[in-house]
Amino acid sequence: MPIFPKYTGPALLDQVVSVENLTLAWRRVRGNIQVARRGRSAGVDTVTVRDFESDWVAQMRCLAEELRTGVYRPLPAKRVSIPKASGGERAIAILAIRDRVAQRAVQQVLQPLFEPLFLDCSYGCRLYVGVPEAVARVARYADQGLGWAVDADIASYFDTIDHRILLGLVRQRIDEPAILQLISHWLQAGALSTDEGAALAPEAGGLSRLLRQGGQALRGVLAEPAAAPGAPILPPASDPYAAAAWEQPDPAAWGAVRRSGLDAGGLIAAMSLAQPAIEGARRLAPHLQRIGTRRLLIGGALAAGAVAMGELALRVSATAAARGAPQGGALSPLLANIYLHPFDLAMTSNGMRLVRFMDDLVIMCASHEEAERALELTRRQLATLRLQLNEAKTRVAPYAEGLEFLGQALAPRASGPRLAQGVASFEEAERALRAVSQQAGNRIRQGAERVRRRVKG
């Protein structure tokens, strides 16, 4: 039974590529980066916000056309590690600027469709709620007498999201192939592991080797032809035969292909798969003169190589289930909440007082036995989503011992005698209220008098 109702409104892709939506996405991407860092923040194509901004109107027009026609393909994300407040490191994906804009544009359209369907036990990356509200919810449960807590964390959550399950959930709500294809491309784009300022080097492994070979081979195909100085490197997009002419490599280019270690048959198959990415790079060429032709060529080769080799590898090893959603993209938090929505439904329908902030969760219970049952139910429900708990960060504990949740230390509130305790009539209650008010007024006047004496002295 579907847990998300089907969307039946206007076409979503038209909303995504509208001038208003894409402009808002660009403004938010630019606004998220400090002015001082706009000349350095870049993805694997080395195009910074400042580079993109120098000719953003033409680039946005080209991006909109690629999204509309289906030729858009994302670059792999550049992955860097940052320290976590709780210790260890967290891998963050840094997307190319145009990929950030495209993801933000899709997120702006999809968020309003899913947001009203999420439960109020979910607080991570939601509209109008966040850490303070999640912490207050836990404290409110404790005030209601729920004195035991299941404090849990999902192990490597973003790295273990199953693409098949996630896309199945998204498809329940949105059955528009163009949008689903975009999400699938972003999930499968992969990442390059690198340090800031270091040369880009794909991660070790079979897929990484294919990516590296594809990038080298396609850089050879896209290399500058022998021509008179000043001649255009890429033919104008207005020439209807330009793509066919450009795709015919010269012997020197094929030499680069052979030296890369990729056989000619494999490269032809790769280029047929990468044709949309190559065509997109060709269309973009006239608009990126200010950024620099050499950078465009390298970026275009990496894009085509990544798409081609990634799709080849996925076709060869179709039995391996794709998993993981890189942190850092605008769409990732929404997808993460969509993925855990079945978990939220299962837990709350069983009467669990769940408070979840992405992969951190607390379940408040009335007894130790109830908390143990809640922990076992948590394990079973996560297993249906192919997820596991981080046992080192999961425990059942009495709330009286204190609880740390989302960086906040929680403990039972101090309790004292109530104001109206022991009174038998409203007249007695009124006298008690007057006495308390008088005491508070006296303390305020005494404090003011001390300040006045210090000023005079």
Short mmCIF file of C-alpha atoms in Angstrom, two decimals:
data_model
loop_
_atom_site.label_atom_id
_atom_site.label_comp_id
_atom_site.label_asym_id
_atom_site.label_seq_id
_atom_site.Cartn_x
_atom_site.Cartn_y
_atom_site.Cartn_z
CA MET A 1 0.00 0.00 0.00
CA PRO A 2 1.53 3.38 -0.99
CA ILE A 3 2.42 5.65 1.90
CA PHE A 4 2.64 8.76 -0.30
CA PRO A 5 -0.37 9.92 -2.35
CA LYS A 6 0.15 10.47 -6.06
CA TYR A 7 0.78 14.05 -7.22
CA THR A 8 -1.61 15.04 -10.01
CA GLY A 9 -0.79 18.71 -10.57
CA PRO A 10 1.02 20.52 -13.41
CA ALA A 11 4.22 19.10 -14.90
CA LEU A 12 7.06 19.43 -12.40
CA LEU A 13 9.84 19.82 -14.96
CA ASP A 14 8.20 22.98 -16.30
CA GLN A 15 8.20 24.35 -12.75
CA VAL A 16 11.84 23.38 -12.25
CA VAL A 17 13.13 25.11 -15.40
CA SER A 18 11.03 28.26 -15.02
CA VAL A 19 13.03 31.48 -14.93
CA GLU A 20 11.69 32.37 -11.48
CA ASN A 21 12.60 29.02 -9.92
CA LEU A 22 16.09 28.78 -11.46
CA THR A 23 16.89 32.39 -10.56
CA LEU A 24 15.86 31.77 -6.96
CA ALA A 25 17.99 28.62 -6.92
CA TRP A 26 21.04 30.54 -8.19
CA ARG A 27 20.52 33.30 -5.60
CA ARG A 28 20.38 30.73 -2.80
CA VAL A 29 23.46 28.89 -4.03
CA ARG A 30 25.40 32.14 -4.24
CA GLY A 31 24.04 33.34 -0.88
CA ASN A 32 25.17 30.15 0.87
CA ILE A 33 28.82 30.92 0.08
CA GLN A 34 30.65 33.72 1.83
CA VAL A 35 31.87 36.51 -0.40
CA ALA A 36 35.47 35.81 0.60
CA ARG A 37 35.17 32.20 -0.59
CA ARG A 38 33.41 32.79 -3.90
CA GLY A 39 36.70 32.74 -5.75
CA ARG A 40 37.66 29.34 -4.30
CA SER A 41 34.53 27.24 -3.76
CA ALA A 42 34.35 24.92 -6.76
CA GLY A 43 33.54 21.36 -7.73
CA VAL A 44 35.68 19.01 -9.79
CA ASP A 45 35.39 21.29 -12.84
CA THR A 46 37.20 24.08 -10.87
CA VAL A 47 34.48 26.59 -11.85
CA THR A 48 33.95 28.89 -8.87
CA VAL A 49 30.91 30.96 -7.95
CA ARG A 50 32.76 34.03 -9.18
CA ASP A 51 33.45 32.34 -12.51
CA PHE A 52 29.84 31.30 -12.89
CA GLU A 53 28.60 34.73 -11.86
CA SER A 54 30.63 36.44 -14.58
CA ASP A 55 28.26 35.12 -17.24
CA TRP A 56 25.44 33.59 -15.23
CA VAL A 57 22.59 34.68 -17.51
CA ALA A 58 23.92 32.71 -20.48
CA GLN A 59 24.87 29.74 -18.30
CA MET A 60 21.45 29.63 -16.67
CA ARG A 61 19.78 29.73 -20.08
CA CYS A 62 21.94 26.80 -21.18
CA LEU A 63 21.29 24.88 -17.95
CA ALA A 64 17.54 25.36 -18.35
CA GLU A 65 17.71 24.04 -21.91
CA GLU A 66 19.73 20.98 -20.85
CA LEU A 67 17.25 20.17 -18.07
CA ARG A 68 14.29 20.65 -20.39
CA THR A 69 15.67 18.47 -23.19
CA GLY A 70 17.11 15.75 -20.94
CA VAL A 71 20.76 16.16 -21.96
CA TYR A 72 21.83 17.41 -18.52
CA ARG A 73 24.30 15.15 -16.72
CA PRO A 74 25.93 15.97 -13.37
CA LEU A 75 29.63 15.82 -12.62
CA PRO A 76 30.87 13.61 -9.79
CA ALA A 77 31.00 15.48 -6.51
CA LYS A 78 34.30 16.44 -4.93
CA ARG A 79 34.42 14.80 -1.51
CA VAL A 80 36.21 16.34 1.45
CA SER A 81 36.25 15.29 5.09
CA ILE A 82 35.43 17.70 7.90
CA PRO A 83 35.69 17.06 11.66
CA LYS A 84 32.50 16.23 13.56
CA ALA A 85 31.67 17.87 16.88
CA SER A 86 31.20 14.42 18.43
CA GLY A 87 34.55 13.20 17.12
CA GLY A 88 35.67 11.57 13.90
CA GLU A 89 35.08 12.97 10.43
CA ARG A 90 32.12 13.47 8.12
CA ALA A 91 32.41 13.24 4.33
CA ILE A 92 30.86 16.22 2.55
CA ALA A 93 30.19 16.31 -1.20
CA ILE A 94 31.05 19.56 -3.01
CA LEU A 95 29.10 19.76 -6.24
CA ALA A 96 29.90 21.78 -9.33
CA ILE A 97 28.12 25.14 -9.28
CA ARG A 98 25.69 24.30 -12.07
CA ASP A 99 24.85 21.01 -10.34
CA ARG A 100 24.17 22.90 -7.11
CA VAL A 101 21.80 25.22 -8.95
CA ALA A 102 20.02 22.32 -10.65
CA GLN A 103 19.59 20.40 -7.39
CA ARG A 104 18.34 23.47 -5.57
CA ALA A 105 15.82 24.13 -8.36
CA VAL A 106 14.44 20.58 -8.03
CA GLN A 107 14.42 20.77 -4.23
CA GLN A 108 12.40 23.99 -4.29
CA VAL A 109 9.70 22.28 -6.34
CA LEU A 110 9.63 18.94 -4.50
CA GLN A 111 9.86 20.16 -0.90
CA PRO A 112 6.30 21.60 -0.80
CA LEU A 113 4.94 18.30 -2.16
CA PHE A 114 6.47 16.13 0.57
CA GLU A 115 6.71 18.51 3.54
CA PRO A 116 3.01 18.36 4.56
CA LEU A 117 3.13 14.55 4.53
CA PHE A 118 6.00 14.15 7.00
CA LEU A 119 5.13 13.42 10.63
CA ASP A 120 5.71 15.84 13.50
CA CYS A 121 8.23 13.43 15.07
CA SER A 122 10.71 14.38 12.31
CA TYR A 123 12.69 17.59 12.92
CA GLY A 124 15.81 17.39 10.73
CA CYS A 125 15.98 19.88 7.83
CA ARG A 126 12.26 20.60 8.07
CA LEU A 127 10.46 23.90 7.57
CA TYR A 128 9.83 25.95 10.73
CA VAL A 129 11.30 23.38 13.15
CA GLY A 130 14.80 22.37 14.11
CA VAL A 131 17.07 21.50 17.03
CA PRO A 132 15.32 23.67 19.70
CA GLU A 133 11.92 22.17 18.93
CA ALA A 134 13.29 18.61 18.91
CA VAL A 135 15.01 19.08 22.27
CA ALA A 136 11.88 20.69 23.74
CA ARG A 137 9.79 17.71 22.56
CA VAL A 138 12.04 15.27 24.43
CA ALA A 139 11.90 17.40 27.59
CA ARG A 140 8.10 17.60 27.32
CA TYR A 141 7.84 13.80 27.15
CA ALA A 142 10.04 13.57 30.25
CA ASP A 143 7.80 16.05 32.09
CA GLN A 144 4.86 13.75 31.30
CA GLY A 145 6.48 10.99 33.31
CA LEU A 146 8.28 9.07 30.58
CA GLY A 147 11.49 8.40 32.49
CA TRP A 148 13.36 6.02 30.16
CA ALA A 149 15.03 6.88 26.87
CA VAL A 150 16.24 4.95 23.85
CA ASP A 151 19.10 7.09 22.57
CA ALA A 152 20.10 5.80 19.13
CA ASP A 153 22.03 6.67 15.99
CA ILE A 154 21.77 5.09 12.52
CA ALA A 155 25.10 3.75 11.31
CA SER A 156 26.51 5.54 8.24
CA TYR A 157 23.02 6.61 7.25
CA PHE A 158 23.70 8.68 4.15
CA ASP A 159 26.21 6.12 2.85
CA THR A 160 23.79 3.19 3.13
CA ILE A 161 20.59 4.61 1.60
CA ASP A 162 19.37 2.06 -0.94
CA HIS A 163 18.73 3.75 -4.30
CA ARG A 164 16.07 1.24 -5.34
CA ILE A 165 14.04 1.72 -2.16
CA LEU A 166 14.46 5.50 -2.24
CA LEU A 167 13.39 5.89 -5.86
CA GLY A 168 10.44 3.59 -5.21
CA LEU A 169 9.26 5.87 -2.41
CA VAL A 170 9.74 9.00 -4.50
CA ARG A 171 7.87 7.37 -7.40
CA GLN A 172 4.82 6.85 -5.16
CA ARG A 173 4.42 10.63 -4.98
CA ILE A 174 5.98 11.70 -8.29
CA ASP A 175 5.62 9.59 -11.41
CA GLU A 176 7.29 12.02 -13.81
CA PRO A 177 10.18 10.27 -15.61
CA ALA A 178 12.23 13.43 -16.17
CA ILE A 179 12.34 14.23 -12.43
CA LEU A 180 13.01 10.64 -11.43
CA GLN A 181 15.83 10.46 -13.96
CA LEU A 182 17.43 13.60 -12.53
CA ILE A 183 17.34 12.18 -9.02
CA SER A 184 18.77 8.89 -10.25
CA HIS A 185 21.63 10.67 -12.03
CA TRP A 186 22.54 12.61 -8.89
CA LEU A 187 22.50 9.46 -6.77
CA GLN A 188 24.72 7.58 -9.23
CA ALA A 189 27.13 10.42 -10.00
CA GLY A 190 29.60 9.23 -7.37
CA ALA A 191 32.33 11.30 -5.80
CA LEU A 192 36.01 12.08 -6.18
CA SER A 193 38.05 12.04 -2.97
CA THR A 194 40.35 15.02 -2.62
CA ASP A 195 41.82 17.57 -0.25
CA GLU A 196 41.29 21.27 -0.82
CA GLY A 197 43.84 22.50 -3.32
CA ALA A 198 45.14 19.03 -4.14
CA ALA A 199 45.09 17.43 -7.56
CA LEU A 200 41.91 15.51 -8.20
CA ALA A 201 42.31 11.75 -7.89
CA PRO A 202 39.41 9.29 -8.07
CA GLU A 203 39.05 6.85 -5.22
CA ALA A 204 40.56 3.40 -5.54
CA GLY A 205 38.45 0.65 -7.04
CA GLY A 206 37.17 -0.66 -10.35
CA LEU A 207 34.67 2.14 -10.94
CA SER A 208 37.28 4.77 -10.05
CA ARG A 209 39.72 3.27 -12.54
CA LEU A 210 37.06 3.44 -15.24
CA LEU A 211 36.32 7.05 -14.34
CA ARG A 212 40.00 7.91 -14.55
CA GLN A 213 40.43 6.16 -17.90
CA GLY A 214 37.29 7.76 -19.27
CA GLY A 215 38.44 11.22 -18.26
CA GLN A 216 41.88 10.71 -19.84
CA ALA A 217 40.45 9.27 -23.04
CA LEU A 218 37.83 11.92 -23.52
CA ARG A 219 40.30 14.69 -22.75
CA GLY A 220 42.26 13.32 -25.69
CA VAL A 221 39.18 13.39 -27.89
CA LEU A 222 38.38 16.94 -26.78
CA ALA A 223 41.98 18.11 -27.16
CA GLU A 224 42.70 21.20 -29.24
CA PRO A 225 43.07 20.27 -32.93
CA ALA A 226 45.97 21.49 -34.95
CA ALA A 227 44.69 24.77 -36.35
CA ALA A 228 45.76 28.28 -37.04
CA PRO A 229 46.09 30.52 -33.99
CA GLY A 230 42.78 32.08 -33.07
CA ALA A 231 40.68 29.36 -34.69
CA PRO A 232 37.74 28.23 -32.54
CA ILE A 233 38.38 25.03 -30.63
CA LEU A 234 34.76 23.90 -30.79
CA PRO A 235 32.51 24.51 -33.81
CA PRO A 236 29.61 26.91 -33.39
CA ALA A 237 26.39 25.39 -32.05
CA SER A 238 24.46 26.88 -34.97
CA ASP A 239 26.14 24.51 -37.45
CA PRO A 240 23.77 21.50 -37.82
CA TYR A 241 26.70 19.27 -38.78
CA ALA A 242 29.05 20.56 -36.10
CA ALA A 243 28.46 17.74 -33.63
CA ALA A 244 29.15 15.03 -36.22
CA ALA A 245 32.34 16.74 -37.38
CA TRP A 246 33.58 17.37 -33.86
CA GLU A 247 33.00 13.79 -32.77
CA GLN A 248 35.40 12.43 -35.40
CA PRO A 249 38.77 12.21 -33.61
CA ASP A 250 42.03 12.71 -35.41
CA PRO A 251 44.91 10.15 -35.20
CA ALA A 252 46.61 12.14 -32.44
CA ALA A 253 43.49 12.02 -30.32
CA TRP A 254 43.13 8.29 -30.85
CA GLY A 255 46.75 7.95 -29.79
CA ALA A 256 45.78 9.50 -26.48
CA VAL A 257 42.92 7.02 -26.26
CA ARG A 258 45.25 4.05 -26.81
CA ARG A 259 47.76 5.37 -24.29
CA SER A 260 44.97 5.71 -21.70
CA GLY A 261 44.55 1.92 -21.66
CA LEU A 262 40.94 1.93 -22.86
CA ASP A 263 40.30 -0.11 -26.00
CA ALA A 264 38.63 1.56 -28.97
CA GLY A 265 35.48 -0.56 -28.77
CA GLY A 266 35.01 0.32 -25.11
CA LEU A 267 35.47 4.01 -25.81
CA ILE A 268 32.93 3.97 -28.65
CA ALA A 269 30.39 2.35 -26.34
CA ALA A 270 31.26 4.84 -23.60
CA MET A 271 30.88 7.82 -25.90
CA SER A 272 27.50 6.56 -27.10
CA LEU A 273 26.35 6.45 -23.50
CA ALA A 274 27.90 9.85 -22.80
CA GLN A 275 26.46 11.54 -25.88
CA PRO A 276 24.06 13.77 -23.88
CA ALA A 277 26.92 14.98 -21.68
CA ILE A 278 29.16 15.65 -24.68
CA GLU A 279 26.38 17.50 -26.47
CA GLY A 280 25.71 19.53 -23.33
CA ALA A 281 29.36 20.52 -23.07
CA ARG A 282 29.38 21.50 -26.75
CA ARG A 283 26.31 23.70 -26.31
CA LEU A 284 27.80 25.33 -23.25
CA ALA A 285 31.08 26.20 -24.95
CA PRO A 286 30.11 29.57 -26.52
CA HIS A 287 28.90 30.86 -23.14
CA LEU A 288 32.02 30.04 -21.11
CA GLN A 289 34.67 32.13 -22.81
CA ARG A 290 35.18 34.21 -19.67
CA ILE A 291 35.80 31.10 -17.61
CA GLY A 292 38.42 29.80 -19.98
CA THR A 293 38.41 27.25 -22.77
CA ARG A 294 40.95 24.93 -21.19
CA ARG A 295 38.89 24.65 -18.02
CA LEU A 296 35.79 23.99 -20.11
CA LEU A 297 37.51 21.19 -21.99
CA ILE A 298 38.72 19.50 -18.82
CA GLY A 299 35.32 19.86 -17.17
CA GLY A 300 33.52 18.57 -20.26
CA ALA A 301 35.84 15.57 -20.48
CA LEU A 302 35.37 14.72 -16.84
CA ALA A 303 31.59 15.02 -17.17
CA ALA A 304 31.43 12.80 -20.25
CA GLY A 305 33.94 10.32 -18.82
CA ALA A 306 32.10 10.06 -15.53
CA VAL A 307 28.73 9.56 -17.13
CA ALA A 308 29.95 7.07 -19.70
CA MET A 309 32.12 4.94 -17.45
CA GLY A 310 29.69 5.11 -14.57
CA GLU A 311 26.85 3.83 -16.74
CA LEU A 312 29.08 1.13 -18.26
CA ALA A 313 30.14 -0.06 -14.82
CA LEU A 314 26.56 -0.11 -13.59
CA ARG A 315 25.48 -2.13 -16.63
CA VAL A 316 28.31 -4.61 -16.18
CA SER A 317 27.63 -5.13 -12.46
CA ALA A 318 23.86 -4.79 -12.51
CA THR A 319 23.49 -7.24 -9.64
CA ALA A 320 25.22 -4.91 -7.18
CA ALA A 321 22.68 -2.68 -5.45
CA ALA A 322 23.60 1.01 -5.60
CA ARG A 323 23.63 2.73 -2.24
CA GLY A 324 24.46 6.10 -0.75
CA ALA A 325 23.37 9.73 -1.01
CA PRO A 326 26.20 12.25 -0.72
CA GLN A 327 25.83 14.90 1.97
CA GLY A 328 26.22 18.43 0.67
CA GLY A 329 23.62 18.63 -2.09
CA ALA A 330 20.46 20.67 -1.59
CA LEU A 331 18.28 17.65 -2.35
CA SER A 332 19.95 15.16 0.02
CA PRO A 333 18.14 16.21 3.25
CA LEU A 334 14.74 15.92 1.57
CA LEU A 335 15.60 12.49 0.15
CA ALA A 336 16.88 11.40 3.57
CA ASN A 337 13.57 12.33 5.21
CA ILE A 338 11.60 10.60 2.46
CA TYR A 339 13.62 7.43 3.02
CA LEU A 340 12.91 7.35 6.77
CA HIS A 341 9.22 8.28 6.49
CA PRO A 342 8.14 4.59 6.54
CA PHE A 343 10.18 4.17 9.74
CA ASP A 344 8.45 7.17 11.34
CA LEU A 345 5.03 5.75 10.40
CA ALA A 346 5.84 2.29 11.76
CA MET A 347 7.17 3.58 15.08
CA THR A 348 4.41 6.07 15.81
CA SER A 349 1.66 3.63 14.78
CA ASN A 350 3.02 1.32 17.49
CA GLY A 351 2.64 4.05 20.08
CA MET A 352 6.32 5.01 20.27
CA ARG A 353 7.11 8.57 21.40
CA LEU A 354 9.74 9.13 18.73
CA VAL A 355 11.79 12.29 18.21
CA ARG A 356 14.04 12.04 15.14
CA PHE A 357 16.52 14.50 13.70
CA MET A 358 17.80 12.83 10.51
CA ASP A 359 19.82 9.81 11.73
CA ASP A 360 19.75 10.78 15.45
CA LEU A 361 16.69 9.64 17.37
CA VAL A 362 15.29 9.39 20.87
CA ILE A 363 12.30 7.30 22.00
CA MET A 364 10.84 8.18 25.41
CA CYS A 365 9.27 5.33 27.39
CA ALA A 366 7.55 4.79 30.72
CA SER A 367 9.67 1.82 31.87
CA HIS A 368 12.87 -0.03 31.19
CA GLU A 369 10.95 -2.97 29.70
CA GLU A 370 9.09 -0.68 27.31
CA ALA A 371 12.38 0.93 26.27
CA GLU A 372 13.91 -2.47 25.48
CA ARG A 373 10.88 -3.37 23.34
CA ALA A 374 11.15 -0.01 21.56
CA LEU A 375 14.82 -0.65 20.80
CA GLU A 376 14.05 -4.06 19.32
CA LEU A 377 11.25 -2.59 17.21
CA THR A 378 13.65 0.10 16.01
CA ARG A 379 16.14 -2.51 14.84
CA ARG A 380 13.47 -4.49 12.98
CA GLN A 381 11.97 -1.47 11.23
CA LEU A 382 15.37 -0.14 10.16
CA ALA A 383 16.29 -3.57 8.80
CA THR A 384 13.36 -3.37 6.36
CA LEU A 385 15.06 -0.26 4.94
CA ARG A 386 18.46 -2.03 4.89
CA LEU A 387 19.74 0.17 7.72
CA GLN A 388 21.43 -0.65 11.03
CA LEU A 389 21.95 1.09 14.33
CA ASN A 390 25.35 2.33 15.41
CA GLU A 391 25.58 0.13 18.48
CA ALA A 392 28.43 2.18 19.94
CA LYS A 393 26.13 5.21 20.07
CA THR A 394 22.92 3.42 21.04
CA ARG A 395 21.76 2.84 24.61
CA VAL A 396 18.78 2.51 26.91
CA ALA A 397 19.11 4.75 29.96
CA PRO A 398 16.99 6.41 32.64
CA TYR A 399 16.31 10.04 31.84
CA ALA A 400 17.28 10.96 35.43
CA GLU A 401 20.91 10.19 34.58
CA GLY A 402 20.88 12.87 31.90
CA LEU A 403 20.67 12.67 28.13
CA GLU A 404 22.65 14.39 25.39
CA PHE A 405 20.66 14.96 22.22
CA LEU A 406 21.73 17.11 19.25
CA GLY A 407 24.50 18.69 21.29
CA GLN A 408 22.14 19.67 24.14
CA ALA A 409 22.44 18.25 27.67
CA LEU A 410 19.00 17.27 28.99
CA ALA A 411 18.17 16.44 32.61
CA PRO A 412 15.05 16.37 34.82
CA ARG A 413 13.87 19.83 35.77
CA ALA A 414 14.27 20.88 39.38
CA SER A 415 10.93 20.74 41.20
CA GLY A 416 9.93 22.62 44.36
CA PRO A 417 6.77 23.30 46.31
CA ARG A 418 3.92 24.55 44.17
CA LEU A 419 2.56 28.04 44.72
CA ALA A 420 -0.95 26.90 45.65
CA GLN A 421 0.11 23.75 47.49
CA GLY A 422 -1.93 23.23 50.69
CA VAL A 423 -4.44 26.06 50.17
CA ALA A 424 -8.13 25.29 50.71
CA SER A 425 -9.80 28.31 49.07
CA PHE A 426 -9.26 30.86 46.32
CA GLU A 427 -8.96 33.56 48.99
CA GLU A 428 -5.90 31.81 50.40
CA ALA A 429 -4.52 31.38 46.89
CA GLU A 430 -4.93 35.13 46.26
CA ARG A 431 -3.03 35.98 49.43
CA ALA A 432 -0.22 33.60 48.41
CA LEU A 433 -0.01 35.20 44.96
CA ARG A 434 0.16 38.70 46.50
CA ALA A 435 2.97 37.59 48.83
CA VAL A 436 5.01 36.14 45.96
CA SER A 437 4.49 39.29 43.86
CA GLN A 438 5.55 41.50 46.76
CA GLN A 439 8.71 39.47 47.30
CA ALA A 440 9.60 39.74 43.62
CA GLY A 441 9.01 43.50 43.68
CA ASN A 442 11.23 43.90 46.75
CA ARG A 443 14.05 41.99 45.02
CA ILE A 444 13.80 44.24 41.95
CA ARG A 445 13.88 47.42 44.07
CA GLN A 446 16.84 46.18 46.09
CA GLY A 447 18.76 45.39 42.92
CA ALA A 448 18.03 48.82 41.48
CA GLU A 449 19.19 50.47 44.68
CA ARG A 450 22.51 48.58 44.58
CA VAL A 451 23.10 49.71 41.01
CA ARG A 452 22.31 53.31 41.93
CA ARG A 453 24.80 53.25 44.83
CA ARG A 454 27.55 51.88 42.58
CA VAL A 455 26.95 54.64 40.03
CA LYS A 456 27.14 57.38 42.71
CA GLY A 457 30.20 55.83 44.34
#
